[in-house]
């Protein structure tokens, strides 16, 4: 991933990020610097929080990266998968109902969600809900579309 531009965010942009993460995920970032990075060869727009790629924009909506979600575990909008789903989700597969053990009731169709494994609570991926959280646990069907996962270019990106 080739960096196209890099600049510090204005205080109103930082406020928008911190407010969105607080409201949607129950996460409070504690940081001194916020720097937006845009890439030549990728659609990702990433925010470096104290130098680490912890926030990404998905359709202009700020959300935590996998690294960010593991550093600042979300309290809301979490989908939990069983051990059998870990390898698939970690490889970027969409999440299917049979692999889900729990999903937050406050998730609505279209929401961004963190996908965590049930044993240790580690976040494996970020995705977009294709159904409400109350309808995610079940026998069949795709319910979360994967956007960013462990091992992808963004996960491997370092400054």
JSON list of N, CA, C and O in Angstrom, two decimals, residues 9-35 47-50 54-57 61-64 72 76:
[
{"chain": "A", "resi": 9, "resn": "UNK", "atom": "N", "xyz": [-5.39, 15.64, 11.54]},
{"chain": "A", "resi": 9, "resn": "UNK", "atom": "CA", "xyz": [-6.80, 16.01, 11.49]},
{"chain": "A", "resi": 9, "resn": "UNK", "atom": "C", "xyz": [-7.07, 17.24, 12.35]},
{"chain": "A", "resi": 9, "resn": "UNK", "atom": "O", "xyz": [-6.44, 17.44, 13.39]},
{"chain": "A", "resi": 10, "resn": "UNK", "atom": "N", "xyz": [-8.04, 18.03, 11.89]},
{"chain": "A", "resi": 10, "resn": "UNK", "atom": "CA", "xyz": [-8.49, 19.18, 12.67]},
{"chain": "A", "resi": 10, "resn": "UNK", "atom": "C", "xyz": [-9.27, 18.66, 13.87]},
{"chain": "A", "resi": 10, "resn": "UNK", "atom": "O", "xyz": [-9.75, 17.53, 13.90]},
{"chain": "A", "resi": 11, "resn": "UNK", "atom": "N", "xyz": [-9.41, 19.52, 14.87]},
{"chain": "A", "resi": 11, "resn": "UNK", "atom": "CA", "xyz": [-10.09, 19.10, 16.10]},
{"chain": "A", "resi": 11, "resn": "UNK", "atom": "C", "xyz": [-11.54, 18.69, 15.86]},
{"chain": "A", "resi": 11, "resn": "UNK", "atom": "O", "xyz": [-12.04, 17.77, 16.51]},
{"chain": "A", "resi": 12, "resn": "UNK", "atom": "N", "xyz": [-12.24, 19.32, 14.90]},
{"chain": "A", "resi": 12, "resn": "UNK", "atom": "CA", "xyz": [-13.62, 18.93, 14.63]},
{"chain": "A", "resi": 12, "resn": "UNK", "atom": "C", "xyz": [-13.69, 17.53, 14.00]},
{"chain": "A", "resi": 12, "resn": "UNK", "atom": "O", "xyz": [-14.61, 16.77, 14.26]},
{"chain": "A", "resi": 13, "resn": "UNK", "atom": "N", "xyz": [-12.68, 17.18, 13.20]},
{"chain": "A", "resi": 13, "resn": "UNK", "atom": "CA", "xyz": [-12.63, 15.84, 12.61]},
{"chain": "A", "resi": 13, "resn": "UNK", "atom": "C", "xyz": [-12.34, 14.79, 13.69]},
{"chain": "A", "resi": 13, "resn": "UNK", "atom": "O", "xyz": [-12.92, 13.70, 13.68]},
{"chain": "A", "resi": 14, "resn": "UNK", "atom": "N", "xyz": [-11.45, 15.13, 14.61]},
{"chain": "A", "resi": 14, "resn": "UNK", "atom": "CA", "xyz": [-11.14, 14.24, 15.73]},
{"chain": "A", "resi": 14, "resn": "UNK", "atom": "C", "xyz": [-12.39, 14.05, 16.59]},
{"chain": "A", "resi": 14, "resn": "UNK", "atom": "O", "xyz": [-12.73, 12.93, 16.97]},
{"chain": "A", "resi": 15, "resn": "UNK", "atom": "N", "xyz": [-13.10, 15.13, 16.86]},
{"chain": "A", "resi": 15, "resn": "UNK", "atom": "CA", "xyz": [-14.34, 15.05, 17.65]},
{"chain": "A", "resi": 15, "resn": "UNK", "atom": "C", "xyz": [-15.36, 14.14, 16.98]},
{"chain": "A", "resi": 15, "resn": "UNK", "atom": "O", "xyz": [-16.04, 13.37, 17.65]},
{"chain": "A", "resi": 16, "resn": "UNK", "atom": "N", "xyz": [-15.48, 14.23, 15.65]},
{"chain": "A", "resi": 16, "resn": "UNK", "atom": "CA", "xyz": [-16.43, 13.39, 14.92]},
{"chain": "A", "resi": 16, "resn": "UNK", "atom": "C", "xyz": [-16.07, 11.91, 15.06]},
{"chain": "A", "resi": 16, "resn": "UNK", "atom": "O", "xyz": [-16.95, 11.06, 15.25]},
{"chain": "A", "resi": 17, "resn": "UNK", "atom": "N", "xyz": [-14.78, 11.61, 14.99]},
{"chain": "A", "resi": 17, "resn": "UNK", "atom": "CA", "xyz": [-14.33, 10.22, 15.14]},
{"chain": "A", "resi": 17, "resn": "UNK", "atom": "C", "xyz": [-14.60, 9.72, 16.56]},
{"chain": "A", "resi": 17, "resn": "UNK", "atom": "O", "xyz": [-15.18, 8.65, 16.74]},
{"chain": "A", "resi": 18, "resn": "UNK", "atom": "N", "xyz": [-14.18, 10.49, 17.54]},
{"chain": "A", "resi": 18, "resn": "UNK", "atom": "CA", "xyz": [-14.32, 10.02, 18.93]},
{"chain": "A", "resi": 18, "resn": "UNK", "atom": "C", "xyz": [-15.79, 9.90, 19.32]},
{"chain": "A", "resi": 18, "resn": "UNK", "atom": "O", "xyz": [-16.16, 8.97, 20.03]},
{"chain": "A", "resi": 19, "resn": "UNK", "atom": "N", "xyz": [-16.63, 10.80, 18.83]},
{"chain": "A", "resi": 19, "resn": "UNK", "atom": "CA", "xyz": [-18.07, 10.72, 19.12]},
{"chain": "A", "resi": 19, "resn": "UNK", "atom": "C", "xyz": [-18.68, 9.48, 18.47]},
{"chain": "A", "resi": 19, "resn": "UNK", "atom": "O", "xyz": [-19.43, 8.74, 19.10]},
{"chain": "A", "resi": 20, "resn": "UNK", "atom": "N", "xyz": [-18.35, 9.24, 17.20]},
{"chain": "A", "resi": 20, "resn": "UNK", "atom": "CA", "xyz": [-18.90, 8.08, 16.50]},
{"chain": "A", "resi": 20, "resn": "UNK", "atom": "C", "xyz": [-18.47, 6.77, 17.17]},
{"chain": "A", "resi": 20, "resn": "UNK", "atom": "O", "xyz": [-19.29, 5.87, 17.36]},
{"chain": "A", "resi": 21, "resn": "UNK", "atom": "N", "xyz": [-17.21, 6.66, 17.54]},
{"chain": "A", "resi": 21, "resn": "UNK", "atom": "CA", "xyz": [-16.73, 5.43, 18.17]},
{"chain": "A", "resi": 21, "resn": "UNK", "atom": "C", "xyz": [-17.35, 5.24, 19.55]},
{"chain": "A", "resi": 21, "resn": "UNK", "atom": "O", "xyz": [-17.66, 4.12, 19.95]},
{"chain": "A", "resi": 22, "resn": "UNK", "atom": "N", "xyz": [-17.54, 6.32, 20.27]},
{"chain": "A", "resi": 22, "resn": "UNK", "atom": "CA", "xyz": [-18.17, 6.25, 21.59]},
{"chain": "A", "resi": 22, "resn": "UNK", "atom": "C", "xyz": [-19.63, 5.81, 21.47]},
{"chain": "A", "resi": 22, "resn": "UNK", "atom": "O", "xyz": [-20.08, 4.91, 22.18]},
{"chain": "A", "resi": 23, "resn": "UNK", "atom": "N", "xyz": [-20.37, 6.42, 20.54]},
{"chain": "A", "resi": 23, "resn": "UNK", "atom": "CA", "xyz": [-21.79, 6.11, 20.38]},
{"chain": "A", "resi": 23, "resn": "UNK", "atom": "C", "xyz": [-22.03, 4.71, 19.81]},
{"chain": "A", "resi": 23, "resn": "UNK", "atom": "O", "xyz": [-22.91, 4.00, 20.28]},
{"chain": "A", "resi": 24, "resn": "UNK", "atom": "N", "xyz": [-21.26, 4.33, 18.80]},
{"chain": "A", "resi": 24, "resn": "UNK", "atom": "CA", "xyz": [-21.51, 3.06, 18.11]},
{"chain": "A", "resi": 24, "resn": "UNK", "atom": "C", "xyz": [-20.85, 1.86, 18.76]},
{"chain": "A", "resi": 24, "resn": "UNK", "atom": "O", "xyz": [-21.34, 0.74, 18.67]},
{"chain": "A", "resi": 25, "resn": "UNK", "atom": "N", "xyz": [-19.70, 2.08, 19.42]},
{"chain": "A", "resi": 25, "resn": "UNK", "atom": "CA", "xyz": [-18.95, 0.95, 19.97]},
{"chain": "A", "resi": 25, "resn": "UNK", "atom": "C", "xyz": [-18.74, 1.00, 21.47]},
{"chain": "A", "resi": 25, "resn": "UNK", "atom": "O", "xyz": [-18.28, 0.03, 22.06]},
{"chain": "A", "resi": 26, "resn": "UNK", "atom": "N", "xyz": [-19.04, 2.13, 22.09]},
{"chain": "A", "resi": 26, "resn": "UNK", "atom": "CA", "xyz": [-18.79, 2.28, 23.51]},
{"chain": "A", "resi": 26, "resn": "UNK", "atom": "C", "xyz": [-17.30, 2.38, 23.82]},
{"chain": "A", "resi": 26, "resn": "UNK", "atom": "O", "xyz": [-16.85, 1.97, 24.88]},
{"chain": "A", "resi": 27, "resn": "UNK", "atom": "N", "xyz": [-16.53, 2.92, 22.87]},
{"chain": "A", "resi": 27, "resn": "UNK", "atom": "CA", "xyz": [-15.07, 3.00, 22.99]},
{"chain": "A", "resi": 27, "resn": "UNK", "atom": "C", "xyz": [-14.65, 4.45, 23.16]},
{"chain": "A", "resi": 27, "resn": "UNK", "atom": "O", "xyz": [-15.11, 5.33, 22.45]},
{"chain": "A", "resi": 28, "resn": "UNK", "atom": "N", "xyz": [-13.75, 4.68, 24.10]},
{"chain": "A", "resi": 28, "resn": "UNK", "atom": "CA", "xyz": [-13.17, 6.01, 24.32]},
{"chain": "A", "resi": 28, "resn": "UNK", "atom": "C", "xyz": [-11.69, 5.95, 23.97]},
{"chain": "A", "resi": 28, "resn": "UNK", "atom": "O", "xyz": [-10.91, 5.30, 24.67]},
{"chain": "A", "resi": 29, "resn": "UNK", "atom": "N", "xyz": [-11.31, 6.60, 22.88]},
{"chain": "A", "resi": 29, "resn": "UNK", "atom": "CA", "xyz": [-9.90, 6.65, 22.50]},
{"chain": "A", "resi": 29, "resn": "UNK", "atom": "C", "xyz": [-9.17, 7.66, 23.38]},
{"chain": "A", "resi": 29, "resn": "UNK", "atom": "O", "xyz": [-9.70, 8.73, 23.67]},
{"chain": "A", "resi": 30, "resn": "UNK", "atom": "N", "xyz": [-7.99, 7.29, 23.79]},
{"chain": "A", "resi": 30, "resn": "UNK", "atom": "CA", "xyz": [-7.16, 8.17, 24.60]},
{"chain": "A", "resi": 30, "resn": "UNK", "atom": "C", "xyz": [-5.87, 8.40, 23.82]},
{"chain": "A", "resi": 30, "resn": "UNK", "atom": "O", "xyz": [-4.97, 7.56, 23.83]},
{"chain": "A", "resi": 31, "resn": "UNK", "atom": "N", "xyz": [-5.82, 9.53, 23.07]},
{"chain": "A", "resi": 31, "resn": "UNK", "atom": "CA", "xyz": [-4.69, 9.74, 22.19]},
{"chain": "A", "resi": 31, "resn": "UNK", "atom": "C", "xyz": [-4.31, 11.21, 22.10]},
{"chain": "A", "resi": 31, "resn": "UNK", "atom": "O", "xyz": [-5.14, 12.09, 22.36]},
{"chain": "A", "resi": 32, "resn": "UNK", "atom": "N", "xyz": [-3.07, 11.45, 21.68]},
{"chain": "A", "resi": 32, "resn": "UNK", "atom": "CA", "xyz": [-2.57, 12.82, 21.51]},
{"chain": "A", "resi": 32, "resn": "UNK", "atom": "C", "xyz": [-2.58, 13.26, 20.05]},
{"chain": "A", "resi": 32, "resn": "UNK", "atom": "O", "xyz": [-2.71, 14.44, 19.77]},
{"chain": "A", "resi": 33, "resn": "UNK", "atom": "N", "xyz": [-2.43, 12.31, 19.11]},
{"chain": "A", "resi": 33, "resn": "UNK", "atom": "CA", "xyz": [-2.38, 12.72, 17.70]},
{"chain": "A", "resi": 33, "resn": "UNK", "atom": "C", "xyz": [-3.26, 11.81, 16.83]},
{"chain": "A", "resi": 33, "resn": "UNK", "atom": "O", "xyz": [-3.37, 10.62, 17.07]},
{"chain": "A", "resi": 34, "resn": "UNK", "atom": "N", "xyz": [-3.86, 12.46, 15.84]},
{"chain": "A", "resi": 34, "resn": "UNK", "atom": "CA", "xyz": [-4.73, 11.78, 14.87]},
{"chain": "A", "resi": 34, "resn": "UNK", "atom": "C", "xyz": [-4.27, 12.25, 13.49]},
{"chain": "A", "resi": 34, "resn": "UNK", "atom": "O", "xyz": [-4.31, 13.43, 13.19]},
{"chain": "A", "resi": 35, "resn": "UNK", "atom": "N", "xyz": [-3.84, 11.29, 12.65]},
{"chain": "A", "resi": 35, "resn": "UNK", "atom": "CA", "xyz": [-3.29, 11.62, 11.35]},
{"chain": "A", "resi": 35, "resn": "UNK", "atom": "C", "xyz": [-3.97, 10.75, 10.28]},
{"chain": "A", "resi": 35, "resn": "UNK", "atom": "O", "xyz": [-3.95, 9.52, 10.38]},
{"chain": "A", "resi": 47, "resn": "UNK", "atom": "N", "xyz": [-6.85, 6.30, 9.84]},
{"chain": "A", "resi": 47, "resn": "UNK", "atom": "CA", "xyz": [-6.40, 7.31, 10.79]},
{"chain": "A", "resi": 47, "resn": "UNK", "atom": "C", "xyz": [-5.40, 6.66, 11.73]},
{"chain": "A", "resi": 47, "resn": "UNK", "atom": "O", "xyz": [-5.69, 5.65, 12.37]},
{"chain": "A", "resi": 48, "resn": "UNK", "atom": "N", "xyz": [-4.22, 7.26, 11.76]},
{"chain": "A", "resi": 48, "resn": "UNK", "atom": "CA", "xyz": [-3.19, 6.82, 12.70]},
{"chain": "A", "resi": 48, "resn": "UNK", "atom": "C", "xyz": [-3.47, 7.52, 14.02]},
{"chain": "A", "resi": 48, "resn": "UNK", "atom": "O", "xyz": [-3.53, 8.74, 14.08]},
{"chain": "A", "resi": 49, "resn": "UNK", "atom": "N", "xyz": [-3.67, 6.74, 15.05]},
{"chain": "A", "resi": 49, "resn": "UNK", "atom": "CA", "xyz": [-3.93, 7.26, 16.38]},
{"chain": "A", "resi": 49, "resn": "UNK", "atom": "C", "xyz": [-2.65, 7.04, 17.18]},
{"chain": "A", "resi": 49, "resn": "UNK", "atom": "O", "xyz": [-2.26, 5.90, 17.41]},
{"chain": "A", "resi": 50, "resn": "UNK", "atom": "N", "xyz": [-2.00, 8.14, 17.52]},
{"chain": "A", "resi": 50, "resn": "UNK", "atom": "CA", "xyz": [-0.66, 8.07, 18.14]},
{"chain": "A", "resi": 50, "resn": "UNK", "atom": "C", "xyz": [0.27, 7.17, 17.34]},
{"chain": "A", "resi": 50, "resn": "UNK", "atom": "O", "xyz": [1.04, 6.38, 17.89]},
{"chain": "A", "resi": 54, "resn": "UNK", "atom": "N", "xyz": [-5.44, 2.67, 13.81]},
{"chain": "A", "resi": 54, "resn": "UNK", "atom": "CA", "xyz": [-6.50, 2.16, 14.67]},
{"chain": "A", "resi": 54, "resn": "UNK", "atom": "C", "xyz": [-7.90, 2.46, 14.15]},
{"chain": "A", "resi": 54, "resn": "UNK", "atom": "O", "xyz": [-8.87, 1.83, 14.61]},
{"chain": "A", "resi": 55, "resn": "UNK", "atom": "N", "xyz": [-8.04, 3.40, 13.22]},
{"chain": "A", "resi": 55, "resn": "UNK", "atom": "CA", "xyz": [-9.37, 3.79, 12.72]},
{"chain": "A", "resi": 55, "resn": "UNK", "atom": "C", "xyz": [-9.35, 3.77, 11.20]},
{"chain": "A", "resi": 55, "resn": "UNK", "atom": "O", "xyz": [-8.35, 4.16, 10.58]},
{"chain": "A", "resi": 56, "resn": "UNK", "atom": "N", "xyz": [-10.43, 3.29, 10.59]},
{"chain": "A", "resi": 56, "resn": "UNK", "atom": "CA", "xyz": [-10.58, 3.36, 9.15]},
{"chain": "A", "resi": 56, "resn": "UNK", "atom": "C", "xyz": [-11.94, 3.96, 8.83]},
{"chain": "A", "resi": 56, "resn": "UNK", "atom": "O", "xyz": [-12.85, 3.94, 9.66]},
{"chain": "A", "resi": 57, "resn": "UNK", "atom": "N", "xyz": [-12.02, 4.52, 7.65]},
{"chain": "A", "resi": 57, "resn": "UNK", "atom": "CA", "xyz": [-13.31, 5.03, 7.18]},
{"chain": "A", "resi": 57, "resn": "UNK", "atom": "C", "xyz": [-13.90, 4.01, 6.23]},
{"chain": "A", "resi": 57, "resn": "UNK", "atom": "O", "xyz": [-13.25, 3.57, 5.28]},
{"chain": "A", "resi": 61, "resn": "UNK", "atom": "N", "xyz": [-17.64, 6.57, 7.09]},
{"chain": "A", "resi": 61, "resn": "UNK", "atom": "CA", "xyz": [-18.02, 6.35, 8.49]},
{"chain": "A", "resi": 61, "resn": "UNK", "atom": "C", "xyz": [-16.80, 5.82, 9.25]},
{"chain": "A", "resi": 61, "resn": "UNK", "atom": "O", "xyz": [-16.23, 4.80, 8.87]},
{"chain": "A", "resi": 62, "resn": "UNK", "atom": "N", "xyz": [-16.39, 6.51, 10.32]},
{"chain": "A", "resi": 62, "resn": "UNK", "atom": "CA", "xyz": [-15.22, 6.02, 11.07]},
{"chain": "A", "resi": 62, "resn": "UNK", "atom": "C", "xyz": [-15.57, 4.77, 11.88]},
{"chain": "A", "resi": 62, "resn": "UNK", "atom": "O", "xyz": [-16.65, 4.67, 12.46]},
{"chain": "A", "resi": 63, "resn": "UNK", "atom": "N", "xyz": [-14.64, 3.83, 11.90]},
{"chain": "A", "resi": 63, "resn": "UNK", "atom": "CA", "xyz": [-14.80, 2.59, 12.65]},
{"chain": "A", "resi": 63, "resn": "UNK", "atom": "C", "xyz": [-13.40, 2.09, 13.01]},
{"chain": "A", "resi": 63, "resn": "UNK", "atom": "O", "xyz": [-12.43, 2.47, 12.37]},
{"chain": "A", "resi": 64, "resn": "UNK", "atom": "N", "xyz": [-13.30, 1.26, 14.00]},
{"chain": "A", "resi": 64, "resn": "UNK", "atom": "CA", "xyz": [-12.00, 0.72, 14.38]},
{"chain": "A", "resi": 64, "resn": "UNK", "atom": "C", "xyz": [-11.50, -0.29, 13.36]},
{"chain": "A", "resi": 64, "resn": "UNK", "atom": "O", "xyz": [-12.27, -1.05, 12.77]},
{"chain": "A", "resi": 72, "resn": "UNK", "atom": "N", "xyz": [-8.68, -1.38, 21.76]},
{"chain": "A", "resi": 72, "resn": "UNK", "atom": "CA", "xyz": [-9.81, -0.74, 22.44]},
{"chain": "A", "resi": 72, "resn": "UNK", "atom": "C", "xyz": [-11.05, -1.60, 22.20]},
{"chain": "A", "resi": 72, "resn": "UNK", "atom": "O", "xyz": [-11.86, -1.30, 21.33]},
{"chain": "A", "resi": 76, "resn": "UNK", "atom": "N", "xyz": [-20.10, -2.60, 22.17]},
{"chain": "A", "resi": 76, "resn": "UNK", "atom": "CA", "xyz": [-21.33, -2.73, 21.40]},
{"chain": "A", "resi": 76, "resn": "UNK", "atom": "C", "xyz": [-20.98, -3.08, 19.96]},
{"chain": "A", "resi": 76, "resn": "UNK", "atom": "O", "xyz": [-19.85, -2.92, 19.54]}
]
